[in-house]
Amino acid sequence: MSGYNLFEFADHISQSELAADERLKTLVVTLNAFGDTGHTQRLLNNHILNSLPNHEVGKFDFDQLHDYTDNRPGIVFEFDHFTDYQTPQIVLHEVTDDQGVPFLLLTGPEPSLRWERMASSIEALNEQLGIEQTIFLQAIPAPTPHTRPVFINAYASRPGLISDWDKLPATIQLQSSFTAMLAVRLGEASQDVLGLVAHIPHYLADLEFVDGPLALIKTLRKMEELDLPEGELHKISETTHAAIDSQVESSEELREVIEQLERRYDEFVARRTLTESGDEIPTADQIGAEVEEFLRQITEDESSLNDADSEDFEGKSDSDTG
């Protein structure tokens, strides 16, 4: 059964005009999954929707997609009554980038029910509106230091959409998110998929870390996909780094852990650089082993940071960009 009836266009939207716009070729998806590492997707959504012209295209019927008892919405009790019930929504926006190019942005929490119907609905929307590619923007916690550039890895539905150096040459068994499953279903329908994943320092996973959104924006521009403004994100990043560095400097244990992460990061980047230059080219198995070892360090480093009282980082994040 088609899941297309899960989506409803806003009253002011002309479906025929939207479908006739030949410039509209891209859908960007930032649906949360497994938590929003570094609040990357929320910060990115707020930044895009507060920085660029946009309007709502429509919404998905979230009541059919959400298990409320598993992830309960917020509400406020004020003296003698309840108020401010926070209704969850999955919203489709049309946004115009800095070059005047329109794109669609799908925001909201990950659906907990009817994944296949939701995927069918998005596939049908893409076909109706002439969308040629779907871009997933997300973040994961990784054993990487905040003192180095945010590493971005990419995935795609077919070879040629990304270069070899955007890939993680490793095979990792994971529990699926909705967006991962959606990427598979769109690829099976011969729709192009591009995914960009920001690697956020795992000790900052619960804090606002704007370096993630910044890295994703720069990567999109480098790949000539979308031209999104950086705005005030650089200034916020500088403030955040100053606060984090202050906490690190006050703890010798934290400094040692960060320095260890820096050495591993630099070794990993050096190997990639050597391979890219054609010198001492390792085999695919060797590269894969290095990546898997790099990712495995996250458990060890999380333990080290806990021992070093990583709670010092709490409350030191930047404020919402919105």
mmCIF file of C-alpha atoms in Angstrom:
data_model
loop_
_atom_site.group_PDB
_atom_site.id
_atom_site.type_symbol
_atom_site.label_atom_id
_atom_site.label_comp_id
_atom_site.label_asym_id
_atom_site.label_seq_id
_atom_site.Cartn_x
_atom_site.Cartn_y
_atom_site.Cartn_z
ATOM 1 C CA MET A 1 0.000 0.000 0.000
ATOM 2 C CA SER A 2 1.360 3.427 -0.900
ATOM 3 C CA GLY A 3 2.247 5.699 1.989
ATOM 4 C CA TYR A 4 1.639 8.812 -0.070
ATOM 5 C CA ASN A 5 -1.483 9.710 1.924
ATOM 6 C CA LEU A 6 0.758 10.374 4.940
ATOM 7 C CA PHE A 7 1.698 13.746 3.428
ATOM 8 C CA GLU A 8 -0.562 16.780 3.015
ATOM 9 C CA PHE A 9 0.378 19.910 1.092
ATOM 10 C CA ALA A 10 -0.221 23.268 2.764
ATOM 11 C CA ASP A 11 -3.294 25.135 1.498
ATOM 12 C CA HIS A 12 -1.263 27.894 -0.152
ATOM 13 C CA ILE A 13 0.898 25.507 -2.193
ATOM 14 C CA SER A 14 0.228 24.913 -5.882
ATOM 15 C CA GLN A 15 1.424 21.373 -6.518
ATOM 16 C CA SER A 16 1.553 21.924 -10.279
ATOM 17 C CA GLU A 17 3.687 25.081 -9.961
ATOM 18 C CA LEU A 18 6.047 23.363 -7.557
ATOM 19 C CA ALA A 19 6.462 20.393 -9.888
ATOM 20 C CA ALA A 20 7.001 22.701 -12.880
ATOM 21 C CA ASP A 21 9.961 24.515 -11.257
ATOM 22 C CA GLU A 22 12.942 23.018 -13.099
ATOM 23 C CA ARG A 23 15.376 24.562 -10.615
ATOM 24 C CA LEU A 24 13.930 22.481 -7.773
ATOM 25 C CA LYS A 25 16.023 19.307 -7.911
ATOM 26 C CA THR A 26 17.182 18.568 -4.343
ATOM 27 C CA LEU A 27 15.582 17.285 -1.148
ATOM 28 C CA VAL A 28 17.646 17.720 2.038
ATOM 29 C CA VAL A 29 16.725 15.424 4.949
ATOM 30 C CA THR A 30 17.694 16.200 8.567
ATOM 31 C CA LEU A 31 15.329 13.861 10.443
ATOM 32 C CA ASN A 32 16.816 12.960 13.817
ATOM 33 C CA ALA A 33 18.002 9.426 14.476
ATOM 34 C CA PHE A 34 19.604 7.967 17.622
ATOM 35 C CA GLY A 35 19.692 11.461 19.098
ATOM 36 C CA ASP A 36 21.130 14.548 17.473
ATOM 37 C CA THR A 37 24.884 14.416 18.115
ATOM 38 C CA GLY A 38 26.186 17.855 19.034
ATOM 39 C CA HIS A 39 22.673 19.148 18.248
ATOM 40 C CA THR A 40 24.008 19.293 14.686
ATOM 41 C CA GLN A 41 20.707 18.872 12.860
ATOM 42 C CA ARG A 42 18.765 21.229 15.127
ATOM 43 C CA LEU A 43 21.447 23.923 14.840
ATOM 44 C CA LEU A 44 21.635 23.433 11.079
ATOM 45 C CA ASN A 45 17.854 23.609 10.647
ATOM 46 C CA ASN A 46 17.564 26.729 12.796
ATOM 47 C CA HIS A 47 20.419 28.375 10.921
ATOM 48 C CA ILE A 48 19.003 27.581 7.473
ATOM 49 C CA LEU A 49 15.430 28.581 8.304
ATOM 50 C CA ASN A 50 16.534 31.803 10.022
ATOM 51 C CA SER A 51 19.059 32.777 7.341
ATOM 52 C CA LEU A 52 17.380 31.979 4.021
ATOM 53 C CA PRO A 53 13.981 32.695 2.436
ATOM 54 C CA ASN A 54 11.673 29.750 3.063
ATOM 55 C CA HIS A 55 8.065 28.648 3.476
ATOM 56 C CA GLU A 56 6.220 25.521 4.477
ATOM 57 C CA VAL A 57 5.256 23.129 1.690
ATOM 58 C CA GLY A 58 3.378 20.607 3.810
ATOM 59 C CA LYS A 59 3.464 18.157 6.704
ATOM 60 C CA PHE A 60 3.410 14.447 7.317
ATOM 61 C CA ASP A 61 0.662 12.987 9.481
ATOM 62 C CA PHE A 62 2.841 12.560 12.552
ATOM 63 C CA ASP A 63 0.044 10.969 14.549
ATOM 64 C CA GLN A 64 0.380 7.899 12.296
ATOM 65 C CA LEU A 65 4.158 7.845 12.553
ATOM 66 C CA HIS A 66 4.937 8.315 16.225
ATOM 67 C CA ASP A 67 4.861 6.100 19.309
ATOM 68 C CA TYR A 68 4.019 8.693 21.960
ATOM 69 C CA THR A 69 4.595 6.332 24.884
ATOM 70 C CA ASP A 70 8.121 5.612 23.689
ATOM 71 C CA ASN A 71 9.084 9.258 23.138
ATOM 72 C CA ARG A 72 6.703 11.533 25.009
ATOM 73 C CA PRO A 73 6.275 15.166 23.873
ATOM 74 C CA GLY A 74 6.899 17.979 26.326
ATOM 75 C CA ILE A 75 4.207 19.896 28.172
ATOM 76 C CA VAL A 76 4.158 22.553 30.925
ATOM 77 C CA PHE A 77 2.106 22.548 34.133
ATOM 78 C CA GLU A 78 1.557 26.136 35.231
ATOM 79 C CA PHE A 79 0.059 26.571 38.736
ATOM 80 C CA ASP A 80 -3.368 25.076 38.063
ATOM 81 C CA HIS A 81 -3.391 24.030 34.402
ATOM 82 C CA PHE A 82 -1.419 22.382 31.607
ATOM 83 C CA THR A 83 -0.134 24.504 28.715
ATOM 84 C CA ASP A 84 2.418 24.638 25.901
ATOM 85 C CA TYR A 85 2.014 21.082 24.661
ATOM 86 C CA GLN A 86 4.921 20.611 22.248
ATOM 87 C CA THR A 87 3.345 18.997 19.203
ATOM 88 C CA PRO A 88 5.952 17.010 17.247
ATOM 89 C CA GLN A 89 5.975 17.683 13.503
ATOM 90 C CA ILE A 90 7.693 16.452 10.367
ATOM 91 C CA VAL A 91 7.635 19.452 8.053
ATOM 92 C CA LEU A 92 8.668 19.918 4.427
ATOM 93 C CA HIS A 93 10.015 23.410 3.658
ATOM 94 C CA GLU A 94 11.019 25.062 0.408
ATOM 95 C CA VAL A 95 14.224 27.083 0.896
ATOM 96 C CA THR A 96 16.192 29.294 -1.489
ATOM 97 C CA ASP A 97 20.000 29.218 -1.184
ATOM 98 C CA ASP A 98 22.420 32.133 -1.643
ATOM 99 C CA GLN A 99 22.552 31.543 -5.403
ATOM 100 C CA GLY A 100 18.774 31.720 -5.722
ATOM 101 C CA VAL A 101 18.439 27.954 -6.156
ATOM 102 C CA PRO A 102 15.405 26.396 -4.422
ATOM 103 C CA PHE A 103 15.567 23.125 -2.509
ATOM 104 C CA LEU A 104 13.324 21.175 -0.167
ATOM 105 C CA LEU A 105 14.217 20.628 3.500
ATOM 106 C CA LEU A 106 12.576 17.863 5.543
ATOM 107 C CA THR A 107 12.841 18.451 9.299
ATOM 108 C CA GLY A 108 11.532 16.810 12.437
ATOM 109 C CA PRO A 109 11.987 13.764 14.666
ATOM 110 C CA GLU A 110 12.583 10.281 13.335
ATOM 111 C CA PRO A 111 9.308 8.387 12.782
ATOM 112 C CA SER A 112 8.922 5.434 15.129
ATOM 113 C CA LEU A 113 6.121 3.718 13.178
ATOM 114 C CA ARG A 114 5.246 2.880 9.533
ATOM 115 C CA TRP A 115 8.742 3.276 8.135
ATOM 116 C CA GLU A 116 7.909 1.592 4.843
ATOM 117 C CA ARG A 117 4.849 3.765 4.242
ATOM 118 C CA MET A 118 6.849 6.863 5.116
ATOM 119 C CA ALA A 119 9.602 5.846 2.695
ATOM 120 C CA SER A 120 7.029 5.195 -0.034
ATOM 121 C CA SER A 121 5.523 8.609 0.609
ATOM 122 C CA ILE A 122 8.868 10.383 0.234
ATOM 123 C CA GLU A 123 9.688 8.368 -2.882
ATOM 124 C CA ALA A 124 6.344 9.352 -4.411
ATOM 125 C CA LEU A 125 6.844 13.026 -3.498
ATOM 126 C CA ASN A 126 10.252 13.024 -5.149
ATOM 127 C CA GLU A 127 8.772 11.575 -8.325
ATOM 128 C CA GLN A 128 5.850 14.010 -8.385
ATOM 129 C CA LEU A 129 8.001 17.092 -7.793
ATOM 130 C CA GLY A 130 10.867 16.090 -10.077
ATOM 131 C CA ILE A 131 13.438 15.787 -7.281
ATOM 132 C CA GLU A 132 16.657 14.353 -8.725
ATOM 133 C CA GLN A 133 18.626 13.744 -5.542
ATOM 134 C CA THR A 134 18.088 13.395 -1.805
ATOM 135 C CA ILE A 135 20.844 14.620 0.528
ATOM 136 C CA PHE A 136 21.011 13.361 4.112
ATOM 137 C CA LEU A 137 22.825 15.587 6.632
ATOM 138 C CA GLN A 138 23.634 14.025 9.978
ATOM 139 C CA ALA A 139 26.268 13.562 12.685
ATOM 140 C CA ILE A 140 27.705 10.780 14.813
ATOM 141 C CA PRO A 141 29.857 10.743 17.961
ATOM 142 C CA ALA A 142 33.453 9.847 17.144
ATOM 143 C CA PRO A 143 36.867 9.620 18.846
ATOM 144 C CA THR A 144 38.013 12.903 17.360
ATOM 145 C CA PRO A 145 39.282 16.064 19.123
ATOM 146 C CA HIS A 146 37.568 19.456 19.011
ATOM 147 C CA THR A 147 40.956 20.990 18.138
ATOM 148 C CA ARG A 148 40.920 19.491 14.652
ATOM 149 C CA PRO A 149 38.583 20.051 11.669
ATOM 150 C CA VAL A 150 35.365 18.042 11.769
ATOM 151 C CA PHE A 151 35.828 14.969 9.595
ATOM 152 C CA ILE A 152 33.049 14.322 7.075
ATOM 153 C CA ASN A 153 32.440 10.930 5.527
ATOM 154 C CA ALA A 154 29.971 10.383 2.727
ATOM 155 C CA TYR A 155 27.796 7.621 1.329
ATOM 156 C CA ALA A 156 25.760 7.374 -1.852
ATOM 157 C CA SER A 157 23.306 5.196 -3.729
ATOM 158 C CA ARG A 158 25.673 4.590 -6.646
ATOM 159 C CA PRO A 159 29.367 4.926 -7.539
ATOM 160 C CA GLY A 160 30.403 8.234 -9.011
ATOM 161 C CA LEU A 161 28.375 10.457 -6.698
ATOM 162 C CA ILE A 162 31.254 10.628 -4.213
ATOM 163 C CA SER A 163 35.016 10.144 -4.437
ATOM 164 C CA ASP A 164 36.947 7.317 -2.809
ATOM 165 C CA TRP A 165 38.277 9.691 -0.161
ATOM 166 C CA ASP A 166 34.823 10.589 1.088
ATOM 167 C CA LYS A 167 34.152 6.971 1.978
ATOM 168 C CA LEU A 168 34.792 4.942 5.117
ATOM 169 C CA PRO A 169 36.540 1.825 3.754
ATOM 170 C CA ALA A 170 35.123 -0.482 6.396
ATOM 171 C CA THR A 171 32.146 -2.758 6.931
ATOM 172 C CA ILE A 172 30.264 -2.056 10.170
ATOM 173 C CA GLN A 173 27.121 -3.830 11.429
ATOM 174 C CA LEU A 174 24.640 -1.280 12.797
ATOM 175 C CA GLN A 175 21.070 -0.982 14.000
ATOM 176 C CA SER A 176 19.216 0.885 11.271
ATOM 177 C CA SER A 177 17.803 4.365 11.561
ATOM 178 C CA PHE A 178 14.863 5.480 9.447
ATOM 179 C CA THR A 179 17.127 7.652 7.302
ATOM 180 C CA ALA A 180 19.465 4.711 6.626
ATOM 181 C CA MET A 181 16.526 2.580 5.560
ATOM 182 C CA LEU A 182 15.158 5.463 3.452
ATOM 183 C CA ALA A 183 18.510 5.797 1.685
ATOM 184 C CA VAL A 184 18.291 2.112 0.744
ATOM 185 C CA ARG A 185 14.689 2.361 -0.488
ATOM 186 C CA LEU A 186 15.353 5.474 -2.602
ATOM 187 C CA GLY A 187 18.407 3.803 -4.109
ATOM 188 C CA GLU A 188 16.326 0.721 -4.950
ATOM 189 C CA ALA A 189 13.921 3.073 -6.741
ATOM 190 C CA SER A 190 16.852 4.414 -8.822
ATOM 191 C CA GLN A 191 16.749 7.783 -7.061
ATOM 192 C CA ASP A 192 20.124 9.384 -6.328
ATOM 193 C CA VAL A 193 21.105 9.568 -2.670
ATOM 194 C CA LEU A 194 24.002 11.464 -1.093
ATOM 195 C CA GLY A 195 24.729 11.302 2.631
ATOM 196 C CA LEU A 196 27.139 13.506 4.596
ATOM 197 C CA VAL A 197 28.052 12.524 8.148
ATOM 198 C CA ALA A 198 29.883 14.898 10.520
ATOM 199 C CA HIS A 199 32.102 13.220 13.116
ATOM 200 C CA ILE A 200 31.537 15.106 16.389
ATOM 201 C CA PRO A 201 33.887 14.716 19.395
ATOM 202 C CA HIS A 202 32.097 12.151 21.526
ATOM 203 C CA TYR A 203 32.753 14.130 24.708
ATOM 204 C CA LEU A 204 30.694 16.984 23.201
ATOM 205 C CA ALA A 205 27.881 14.807 21.850
ATOM 206 C CA ASP A 206 25.274 16.218 24.252
ATOM 207 C CA LEU A 207 26.321 19.859 23.840
ATOM 208 C CA GLU A 208 25.741 22.391 21.072
ATOM 209 C CA PHE A 209 28.751 22.186 18.755
ATOM 210 C CA VAL A 210 28.380 24.406 15.694
ATOM 211 C CA ASP A 211 31.509 23.036 14.039
ATOM 212 C CA GLY A 212 29.318 20.161 12.811
ATOM 213 C CA PRO A 213 26.845 22.346 10.890
ATOM 214 C CA LEU A 214 29.741 24.490 9.632
ATOM 215 C CA ALA A 215 31.570 21.467 8.238
ATOM 216 C CA LEU A 216 28.426 20.179 6.520
ATOM 217 C CA ILE A 217 27.748 23.605 4.957
ATOM 218 C CA LYS A 218 31.328 23.861 3.673
ATOM 219 C CA THR A 219 31.195 20.333 2.258
ATOM 220 C CA LEU A 220 27.951 21.056 0.405
ATOM 221 C CA ARG A 221 29.528 24.153 -1.108
ATOM 222 C CA LYS A 222 32.734 22.283 -2.014
ATOM 223 C CA MET A 223 30.707 19.583 -3.746
ATOM 224 C CA GLU A 224 28.748 22.320 -5.562
ATOM 225 C CA GLU A 225 25.465 20.996 -4.244
ATOM 226 C CA LEU A 226 24.048 23.975 -2.327
ATOM 227 C CA ASP A 227 25.338 27.424 -1.357
ATOM 228 C CA LEU A 228 24.334 27.946 2.269
ATOM 229 C CA PRO A 229 25.514 30.941 4.333
ATOM 230 C CA GLU A 230 27.826 30.485 7.298
ATOM 231 C CA GLY A 231 26.569 33.642 8.995
ATOM 232 C CA GLU A 232 27.368 33.908 12.688
ATOM 233 C CA LEU A 233 28.388 30.264 13.045
ATOM 234 C CA HIS A 234 32.109 31.130 12.990
ATOM 235 C CA LYS A 235 31.775 33.583 15.876
ATOM 236 C CA ILE A 236 29.726 31.086 17.876
ATOM 237 C CA SER A 237 32.359 28.441 17.161
ATOM 238 C CA GLU A 238 35.143 30.688 18.478
ATOM 239 C CA THR A 239 33.191 31.335 21.686
ATOM 240 C CA THR A 240 32.492 27.632 22.150
ATOM 241 C CA HIS A 241 36.123 26.659 21.590
ATOM 242 C CA ALA A 242 37.318 29.264 24.091
ATOM 243 C CA ALA A 243 34.973 27.829 26.734
ATOM 244 C CA ILE A 244 36.003 24.236 26.004
ATOM 245 C CA ASP A 245 39.719 25.077 25.971
ATOM 246 C CA SER A 246 39.339 26.794 29.333
ATOM 247 C CA GLN A 247 37.888 23.614 30.814
ATOM 248 C CA VAL A 248 40.575 21.450 29.242
ATOM 249 C CA GLU A 249 43.386 23.671 30.530
ATOM 250 C CA SER A 250 42.095 23.308 34.081
ATOM 251 C CA SER A 251 42.467 19.513 33.998
ATOM 252 C CA GLU A 252 45.717 17.683 33.286
ATOM 253 C CA GLU A 253 43.803 14.447 32.686
ATOM 254 C CA LEU A 254 41.578 16.085 30.091
ATOM 255 C CA ARG A 255 44.617 17.572 28.347
ATOM 256 C CA GLU A 256 46.217 14.146 28.102
ATOM 257 C CA VAL A 257 43.067 12.605 26.625
ATOM 258 C CA ILE A 258 42.702 15.415 24.059
ATOM 259 C CA GLU A 259 46.372 15.119 23.089
ATOM 260 C CA GLN A 260 45.923 11.376 22.578
ATOM 261 C CA LEU A 261 42.917 12.015 20.325
ATOM 262 C CA GLU A 262 44.931 14.601 18.393
ATOM 263 C CA ARG A 263 47.740 12.107 17.736
ATOM 264 C CA ARG A 264 45.290 9.486 16.464
ATOM 265 C CA TYR A 265 43.468 12.026 14.286
ATOM 266 C CA ASP A 266 46.737 13.322 12.784
ATOM 267 C CA GLU A 267 47.963 9.786 12.085
ATOM 268 C CA PHE A 268 44.679 8.932 10.382
ATOM 269 C CA VAL A 269 44.751 12.073 8.208
ATOM 270 C CA ALA A 270 48.438 11.551 7.376
ATOM 271 C CA ARG A 271 47.721 8.051 6.076
ATOM 272 C CA ARG A 272 44.891 9.368 3.890
ATOM 273 C CA THR A 273 47.142 12.147 2.570
ATOM 274 C CA LEU A 274 49.944 9.722 1.731
ATOM 275 C CA THR A 275 47.532 7.490 -0.121
ATOM 276 C CA GLU A 276 46.023 10.422 -2.013
ATOM 277 C CA SER A 277 49.488 11.568 -3.140
ATOM 278 C CA GLY A 278 50.249 8.068 -4.447
ATOM 279 C CA ASP A 279 53.007 7.328 -1.938
ATOM 280 C CA GLU A 280 53.054 4.125 0.092
ATOM 281 C CA ILE A 281 49.539 3.181 -0.995
ATOM 282 C CA PRO A 282 48.000 0.747 1.518
ATOM 283 C CA THR A 283 45.615 -2.001 0.560
ATOM 284 C CA ALA A 284 41.860 -1.685 1.049
ATOM 285 C CA ASP A 285 42.090 -4.169 3.927
ATOM 286 C CA GLN A 286 44.766 -2.073 5.628
ATOM 287 C CA ILE A 287 42.723 1.107 5.262
ATOM 288 C CA GLY A 288 39.618 -0.644 6.525
ATOM 289 C CA ALA A 289 41.503 -1.988 9.543
ATOM 290 C CA GLU A 290 42.734 1.504 10.373
ATOM 291 C CA VAL A 291 39.246 2.976 10.156
ATOM 292 C CA GLU A 292 37.737 0.227 12.284
ATOM 293 C CA GLU A 293 40.471 0.667 14.903
ATOM 294 C CA PHE A 294 39.873 4.436 14.830
ATOM 295 C CA LEU A 295 36.163 3.930 15.453
ATOM 296 C CA ARG A 296 36.728 1.276 18.133
ATOM 297 C CA GLN A 297 38.667 3.744 20.240
ATOM 298 C CA ILE A 298 35.463 5.567 21.109
ATOM 299 C CA THR A 299 34.641 3.201 23.996
ATOM 300 C CA GLU A 300 38.120 3.469 25.483
ATOM 301 C CA ASP A 301 38.222 7.234 25.141
ATOM 302 C CA GLU A 302 34.751 7.726 26.585
ATOM 303 C CA SER A 303 35.912 5.805 29.647
ATOM 304 C CA SER A 304 39.012 7.972 29.925
ATOM 305 C CA LEU A 305 36.990 11.150 29.669
ATOM 306 C CA ASN A 306 34.552 9.964 32.315
ATOM 307 C CA ASP A 307 37.490 9.285 34.624
ATOM 308 C CA ALA A 308 38.744 12.785 33.884
ATOM 309 C CA ASP A 309 35.435 14.287 34.981
ATOM 310 C CA SER A 310 34.017 15.198 31.586
ATOM 311 C CA GLU A 311 31.096 16.825 33.369
ATOM 312 C CA ASP A 312 33.299 19.938 33.349
ATOM 313 C CA PHE A 313 32.060 20.429 29.790
ATOM 314 C CA GLU A 314 28.379 20.665 30.818
ATOM 315 C CA GLY A 315 26.860 24.096 30.516
ATOM 316 C CA LYS A 316 29.693 25.402 28.355
ATOM 317 C CA SER A 317 27.938 25.100 24.983
ATOM 318 C CA ASP A 318 26.900 27.985 22.804
ATOM 319 C CA SER A 319 23.340 29.197 22.634
ATOM 320 C CA ASP A 320 20.823 28.202 19.985
ATOM 321 C CA THR A 321 21.575 29.890 16.667
ATOM 322 C CA GLY A 322 17.855 30.462 16.242
#
